[in-house]
């Protein structure tokens, strides 16, 4: 990316992070990936009653190159999975993914050979949003939670440090079955 | 009227200008919340008896009714020293995976003791899969006035039958 990656860690970088985070979170352009019934709620969220434009998201991008946020709305079939990945790859960095609805998040009630059991098998997901389908308020809630994540994104030296810390933390995490034993 | 054809675009804009004087219908969601329908299917809740004992008896009927296999229940035996619910058994482990749950309410219909009901809470989005598996502690209703944290002996009667007659006698 740009010059902000080369800044030394410290006050200047923190300021740049905050400013860039503020600018980014207020201009997230979604690449809609409506696959099923969740897309109807997604359209409803863009409508006048809930009005996504309040968050600087009025332009639902039909072209992935101009999009920052992919909202995967609906069950992802095995056949659609490569397409989803390609669209994701075509999006420019920085990019985020909301997995909208239970089918996109884990496969939901469709536990069968045709449906990918969660889009995180294909793309990295930032926010999981349950609901079948989630009401527009739930989607806006997920977007607000994502805004928080975008605002606090780290750059350059800070980012490297954060990645290392997360890696260490992931290495130390016990398997789920052992976590249950601790209680 | 070909004479007034030039007026048509003006008429079209008339609709637009008319809307300037209307109140916007937008709900400013994160700041102001519109109440849901009273029977909205939101997050689940495990209810308690008025003395604080749990209503869940660990029968797994909710897990069997679930079309998405989102509920995991493991029953445990009550003893006189360690009692969580009136009667023989209680739900020792209770988990609902909200990334599977489609909030259909079939578990609520299946529950024989009305232990499982749904709240109107819907803000569930989170960042990891693990954090959306809600455990028993997260689902249990908070202790209200006069309730006592189980395990404790039955306070509202000698047997579980007295508990189950509670609601019936009170209408």
Coordinates of C-alpha atoms in Angstrom, one line a residue:
Chain A
X1 CA 0.0 0.0 0.0
X2 CA 1.1 3.6 0.5
X3 CA 3.5 5.6 2.6
X4 CA 1.6 4.8 5.9
X5 CA 3.2 1.3 5.8
X6 CA 6.7 2.8 6.0
X7 CA 6.0 5.1 9.0
X8 CA 7.9 4.2 12.2
X9 CA 5.6 2.9 15.0
X10 CA 4.5 5.5 17.6
X11 CA 2.4 8.7 17.8
X12 CA 2.5 9.6 14.0
X13 CA 1.4 6.1 13.0
X14 CA -1.3 6.0 15.6
X15 CA -2.7 9.3 14.3
X16 CA -2.6 8.1 10.7
X17 CA -4.3 4.9 11.8
X18 CA -7.1 6.8 13.5
X19 CA -7.7 9.1 10.6
X20 CA -7.6 6.4 8.0
X21 CA -9.8 4.3 10.1
X22 CA -12.3 7.1 10.4
X23 CA -12.3 7.7 6.7
X24 CA -12.5 4.1 5.8
X25 CA -15.3 3.2 8.2
X26 CA -17.5 6.1 6.8
X27 CA -17.1 5.1 3.2
X28 CA -17.5 1.4 3.1
X29 CA -18.9 0.4 -0.2
X30 CA -20.5 -3.0 -0.2
X31 CA -20.2 -5.5 -3.0
X32 CA -23.5 -7.3 -2.6
X33 CA -23.3 -11.0 -3.0
X34 CA -27.0 -11.8 -2.7
X35 CA -27.3 -15.6 -3.0
X36 CA -30.7 -16.3 -1.4
X37 CA -33.4 -15.0 0.9
X38 CA -31.0 -12.9 3.0
X39 CA -30.5 -10.7 -0.1
X40 CA -34.1 -9.6 0.2
X41 CA -33.4 -8.3 3.8
X42 CA -30.2 -6.8 2.4
X43 CA -32.2 -4.8 -0.2
X44 CA -34.6 -3.8 2.5
X45 CA -31.7 -2.5 4.5
X46 CA -30.8 -0.3 1.6
X47 CA -34.3 1.0 1.4
X48 CA -35.7 4.2 2.9
X49 CA -36.8 2.7 6.2
X50 CA -33.3 1.6 7.3
X51 CA -31.2 3.6 4.8
X52 CA -27.7 2.2 4.6
X53 CA -26.7 5.5 3.1
X54 CA -26.5 6.9 6.6
X55 CA -23.3 5.0 7.0
X56 CA -21.8 6.1 3.7
X57 CA -22.8 2.8 2.0
X58 CA -25.3 4.1 -0.5
X59 CA -23.4 2.7 -3.4
X60 CA -24.0 -1.1 -3.5
X61 CA -21.2 -1.9 -5.9
X62 CA -22.0 -4.3 -8.7
X63 CA -18.3 -4.2 -9.6
X64 CA -15.9 -5.8 -7.1
X65 CA -13.0 -3.5 -8.0
X66 CA -14.8 -0.5 -6.4
X67 CA -16.0 -2.4 -3.3
X68 CA -14.5 -2.7 0.2
X69 CA -17.0 -4.9 1.9
X70 CA -18.5 -8.2 0.7
X71 CA -21.8 -9.1 2.3
X72 CA -22.3 -12.7 1.6
X73 CA -26.1 -13.0 1.9
X74 CA -27.4 -16.5 1.6
X75 CA -26.4 -20.2 1.3
X76 CA -23.3 -20.7 -0.8
X77 CA -23.5 -23.8 -3.0
X78 CA -20.4 -25.8 -3.9
X79 CA -20.7 -24.6 -7.4
X80 CA -20.9 -20.9 -6.4
X81 CA -17.8 -21.1 -4.1
X82 CA -15.1 -20.5 -6.8
X83 CA -17.1 -17.6 -8.0
X84 CA -17.3 -16.1 -4.6
X85 CA -13.5 -16.5 -4.2
X86 CA -12.9 -14.9 -7.5
X87 CA -15.1 -11.9 -6.7
X88 CA -13.2 -11.6 -3.3
X89 CA -9.9 -11.7 -5.0
X90 CA -10.9 -9.0 -7.4
X91 CA -11.7 -6.6 -4.6
X92 CA -9.0 -4.1 -3.8
X93 CA -7.4 -4.1 -0.3
X94 CA -8.4 -3.2 2.3
X95 CA -11.5 -5.5 2.2
X96 CA -13.8 -7.0 4.7
X97 CA -16.4 -9.8 4.7
X98 CA -19.7 -10.0 6.5
X99 CA -21.2 -13.5 6.5
X100 CA -24.9 -12.6 6.6
X101 CA -27.3 -15.3 7.9
X102 CA -26.8 -18.7 9.3
X103 CA -26.5 -20.4 5.9
X104 CA -23.6 -18.3 4.9
X105 CA -22.0 -18.6 8.4
X106 CA -22.2 -22.4 8.9
X107 CA -24.5 -23.8 6.4
X108 CA -27.4 -23.4 8.8
X109 CA -30.1 -26.0 8.4
X110 CA -28.7 -27.1 5.1
X111 CA -26.2 -29.7 6.3
X112 CA -25.8 -31.5 3.0
X113 CA -23.4 -32.1 0.1
X114 CA -24.6 -29.2 -2.0
X115 CA -23.9 -26.3 0.5
X116 CA -20.5 -25.1 1.7
X117 CA -20.7 -25.3 5.5
X118 CA -19.7 -21.7 6.1
X119 CA -18.1 -19.2 3.7
X120 CA -15.1 -19.0 6.0
X121 CA -14.0 -22.2 4.2
X122 CA -13.6 -19.9 1.1
X123 CA -12.9 -16.4 2.3
X124 CA -11.8 -14.9 5.6
X125 CA -14.9 -13.6 7.5
X126 CA -14.8 -10.6 9.8
X127 CA -18.3 -10.6 11.2
X128 CA -20.7 -13.5 11.5
X129 CA -24.3 -12.5 11.6
X130 CA -26.8 -15.1 12.7
X131 CA -30.5 -15.0 11.9
X132 CA -32.6 -16.7 9.2
X133 CA -32.8 -14.2 7.6
X134 CA -31.4 -11.5 9.9
X135 CA -33.7 -8.5 10.1
X136 CA -32.3 -5.2 8.7
X137 CA -31.5 -4.0 12.2
X138 CA -29.3 -7.1 12.8
X139 CA -27.4 -6.3 9.6
X140 CA -26.9 -2.7 10.6
X141 CA -25.8 -3.9 14.0
X142 CA -23.2 -6.2 12.3
X143 CA -22.1 -3.2 10.1
X144 CA -21.7 -1.0 13.2
X145 CA -19.6 -3.8 14.8
X146 CA -17.5 -3.9 11.6
X147 CA -17.1 -0.1 11.8
X148 CA -15.5 -0.6 15.2
X149 CA -13.1 -3.1 13.7
X150 CA -12.2 -0.9 10.8
X151 CA -11.6 2.1 13.0
X152 CA -9.1 0.1 15.1
X153 CA -7.2 -1.4 12.3
X154 CA -3.5 -1.2 12.6
X155 CA -0.9 -0.3 10.0
X156 CA 2.7 -1.0 9.2
X157 CA 4.8 -1.7 12.2
X158 CA 1.8 -1.9 14.5
X159 CA 0.1 -4.4 12.2
X160 CA 3.2 -6.6 12.2
X161 CA 3.3 -6.6 16.0
X162 CA -0.5 -7.4 16.2
X163 CA -0.2 -10.2 13.7
X164 CA 2.6 -11.7 15.8
X165 CA 0.6 -11.4 19.0
X166 CA -2.4 -13.0 17.4
X167 CA -0.3 -15.8 16.1
X168 CA 1.2 -16.5 19.5
X169 CA -2.3 -16.4 21.1
X170 CA -3.6 -18.8 18.5
X171 CA -0.7 -21.2 19.2
X172 CA -1.4 -21.1 22.9
X173 CA -5.2 -21.6 22.6
X174 CA -6.3 -25.0 23.8
X175 CA -8.5 -27.2 21.7
X176 CA -12.2 -26.7 22.4
X177 CA -12.5 -30.1 24.2
X178 CA -9.8 -29.0 26.7
X179 CA -11.3 -25.6 27.1
X180 CA -14.5 -27.3 28.4
X181 CA -12.4 -29.2 31.0
X182 CA -11.3 -26.0 32.6
X183 CA -14.7 -24.9 33.7
Chain B
X1 CA -53.0 17.5 -25.4
X2 CA -50.0 18.0 -27.5
X3 CA -50.1 21.7 -26.6
X4 CA -49.1 21.1 -23.0
X5 CA -46.7 18.2 -23.6
X6 CA -43.8 20.3 -22.4
X7 CA -45.4 20.2 -18.9
X8 CA -44.8 16.5 -18.5
X9 CA -41.3 16.7 -17.2
X10 CA -42.5 19.4 -14.7
X11 CA -45.2 17.1 -13.6
X12 CA -42.6 14.4 -13.0
X13 CA -40.5 16.7 -10.9
X14 CA -43.7 17.6 -9.0
X15 CA -43.6 14.2 -7.4
X16 CA -40.0 14.8 -6.3
X17 CA -40.7 18.2 -4.9
X18 CA -43.9 16.9 -3.2
X19 CA -41.7 14.6 -1.2
X20 CA -39.5 17.4 0.1
X21 CA -42.3 18.4 2.4
X22 CA -43.0 14.9 3.8
X23 CA -41.4 13.6 7.0
X24 CA -38.6 11.0 6.4
X25 CA -39.6 7.5 7.5
X26 CA -36.0 6.4 8.2
X27 CA -35.5 4.8 11.6
X28 CA -32.1 5.8 12.9
X29 CA -31.4 2.3 14.1
X30 CA -28.4 2.3 16.4
X31 CA -29.6 5.4 18.2
X32 CA -33.3 4.7 18.2
X33 CA -34.7 1.2 18.2
X34 CA -38.2 0.3 17.1
X35 CA -39.7 -2.3 19.3
X36 CA -40.1 -5.8 17.7
X37 CA -43.3 -7.6 17.5
X38 CA -44.2 -9.0 21.0
X39 CA -43.7 -12.6 19.9
X40 CA -40.6 -11.9 17.9
X41 CA -38.3 -14.9 17.7
X42 CA -35.1 -13.7 19.2
X43 CA -32.4 -15.1 21.4
X44 CA -33.4 -18.0 23.6
X45 CA -33.7 -18.0 27.4
X46 CA -33.7 -20.8 29.9
X47 CA -36.3 -20.0 32.6
X48 CA -36.4 -20.6 36.3
X49 CA -38.9 -21.4 38.9
X50 CA -39.8 -18.6 41.3
X51 CA -37.3 -20.1 43.9
X52 CA -34.4 -20.1 41.4
X53 CA -34.4 -23.7 40.4
X54 CA -34.0 -24.3 36.7
X55 CA -37.0 -25.5 34.7
X56 CA -34.9 -27.4 32.2
X57 CA -35.1 -31.2 32.9
X58 CA -32.5 -32.2 30.3
X59 CA -35.0 -34.2 28.2
X60 CA -33.4 -33.2 24.9
X61 CA -36.8 -32.7 23.2
X62 CA -35.6 -29.3 21.9
X63 CA -32.5 -30.8 20.4
X64 CA -34.6 -33.5 18.7
X65 CA -37.1 -30.9 17.4
X66 CA -34.4 -28.7 16.0
X67 CA -34.3 -28.8 12.2
X68 CA -30.8 -27.3 12.1
X69 CA -29.2 -29.5 14.8
X70 CA -28.3 -26.3 16.6
X71 CA -29.0 -27.4 20.2
X72 CA -26.8 -29.7 22.3
X73 CA -28.2 -30.9 25.6
X74 CA -26.7 -33.3 28.1
X75 CA -28.8 -34.3 31.0
X76 CA -27.5 -34.9 34.5
X77 CA -29.1 -36.6 37.6
X78 CA -30.2 -34.4 40.5
X79 CA -29.4 -35.6 44.0
X80 CA -30.8 -34.4 47.3
X81 CA -27.4 -32.8 48.0
X82 CA -27.0 -31.1 44.6
X83 CA -30.3 -30.1 43.1
X84 CA -30.7 -27.8 40.1
X85 CA -34.2 -28.6 39.1
X86 CA -37.3 -30.2 40.7
X87 CA -37.5 -33.8 39.8
X88 CA -35.0 -36.4 38.7
X89 CA -32.9 -34.7 36.0
X90 CA -31.6 -31.4 34.9
X91 CA -29.8 -30.0 31.9
X92 CA -26.1 -30.2 32.8
X93 CA -24.8 -29.0 29.5
X94 CA -26.9 -26.7 27.3
X95 CA -25.6 -25.1 24.2
X96 CA -27.2 -23.4 21.3
X97 CA -25.1 -22.6 18.2
X98 CA -26.5 -19.4 16.9
X99 CA -24.7 -19.9 13.6
X100 CA -27.0 -22.9 13.0
X101 CA -30.1 -21.7 14.8
X102 CA -32.7 -20.4 12.4
X103 CA -34.9 -19.1 15.2
X104 CA -37.9 -21.1 14.0
X105 CA -39.2 -21.7 17.6
X106 CA -39.8 -25.5 17.2
X107 CA -37.7 -26.0 20.3
X108 CA -40.1 -23.7 22.2
X109 CA -43.0 -25.8 21.0
X110 CA -41.3 -29.0 22.0
X111 CA -40.3 -27.9 25.5
X112 CA -42.6 -29.8 28.0
X113 CA -41.8 -27.6 31.0
X114 CA -41.7 -24.2 29.3
X115 CA -38.1 -24.0 30.3
X116 CA -37.0 -22.7 26.9
X117 CA -38.6 -19.5 25.6
X118 CA -37.4 -16.8 23.3
X119 CA -36.6 -13.1 24.0
X120 CA -36.9 -10.1 21.7
X121 CA -33.2 -9.6 21.7
X122 CA -31.6 -9.8 18.2
X123 CA -28.2 -8.1 18.3
X124 CA -26.1 -11.2 18.0
X125 CA -23.4 -10.5 15.4
X126 CA -19.9 -11.4 16.5
X127 CA -16.4 -12.0 15.1
X128 CA -15.8 -15.7 15.7
X129 CA -17.7 -18.9 15.3
X130 CA -16.9 -20.0 18.9
X131 CA -18.3 -16.9 20.5
X132 CA -21.7 -17.6 18.9
X133 CA -22.1 -21.0 20.6
X134 CA -24.1 -19.8 23.6
X135 CA -23.6 -22.0 26.7
X136 CA -26.0 -22.6 29.6
X137 CA -24.6 -19.7 31.7
X138 CA -25.3 -17.3 28.9
X139 CA -28.8 -18.6 28.2
X140 CA -30.1 -18.9 31.8
X141 CA -32.5 -16.2 32.9
X142 CA -31.0 -13.8 35.5
X143 CA -31.9 -14.3 39.1
X144 CA -34.9 -12.2 40.0
X145 CA -35.9 -11.0 43.5
X146 CA -36.5 -14.0 45.8
X147 CA -34.5 -16.4 43.6
X148 CA -31.6 -18.4 44.9
X149 CA -28.7 -19.7 42.8
X150 CA -29.0 -23.4 42.4
X151 CA -28.0 -26.0 43.6
X152 CA -30.4 -25.9 46.5
X153 CA -33.3 -28.1 47.8
X154 CA -36.9 -27.6 46.6
X155 CA -38.5 -24.6 48.3
X156 CA -41.9 -24.5 46.8
X157 CA -43.1 -28.0 47.6
X158 CA -42.2 -31.5 48.7
X159 CA -42.1 -33.1 45.2
X160 CA -41.8 -31.9 41.6
X161 CA -45.5 -32.4 41.3
X162 CA -46.1 -29.4 43.5
X163 CA -43.9 -27.3 41.2
X164 CA -45.8 -28.4 38.1
X165 CA -49.1 -27.7 39.7
X166 CA -48.0 -24.2 40.5
X167 CA -48.9 -22.7 37.2
X168 CA -52.1 -24.7 36.9
X169 CA -53.5 -23.6 40.3
X170 CA -52.7 -20.0 39.6
X171 CA -54.7 -20.1 36.5

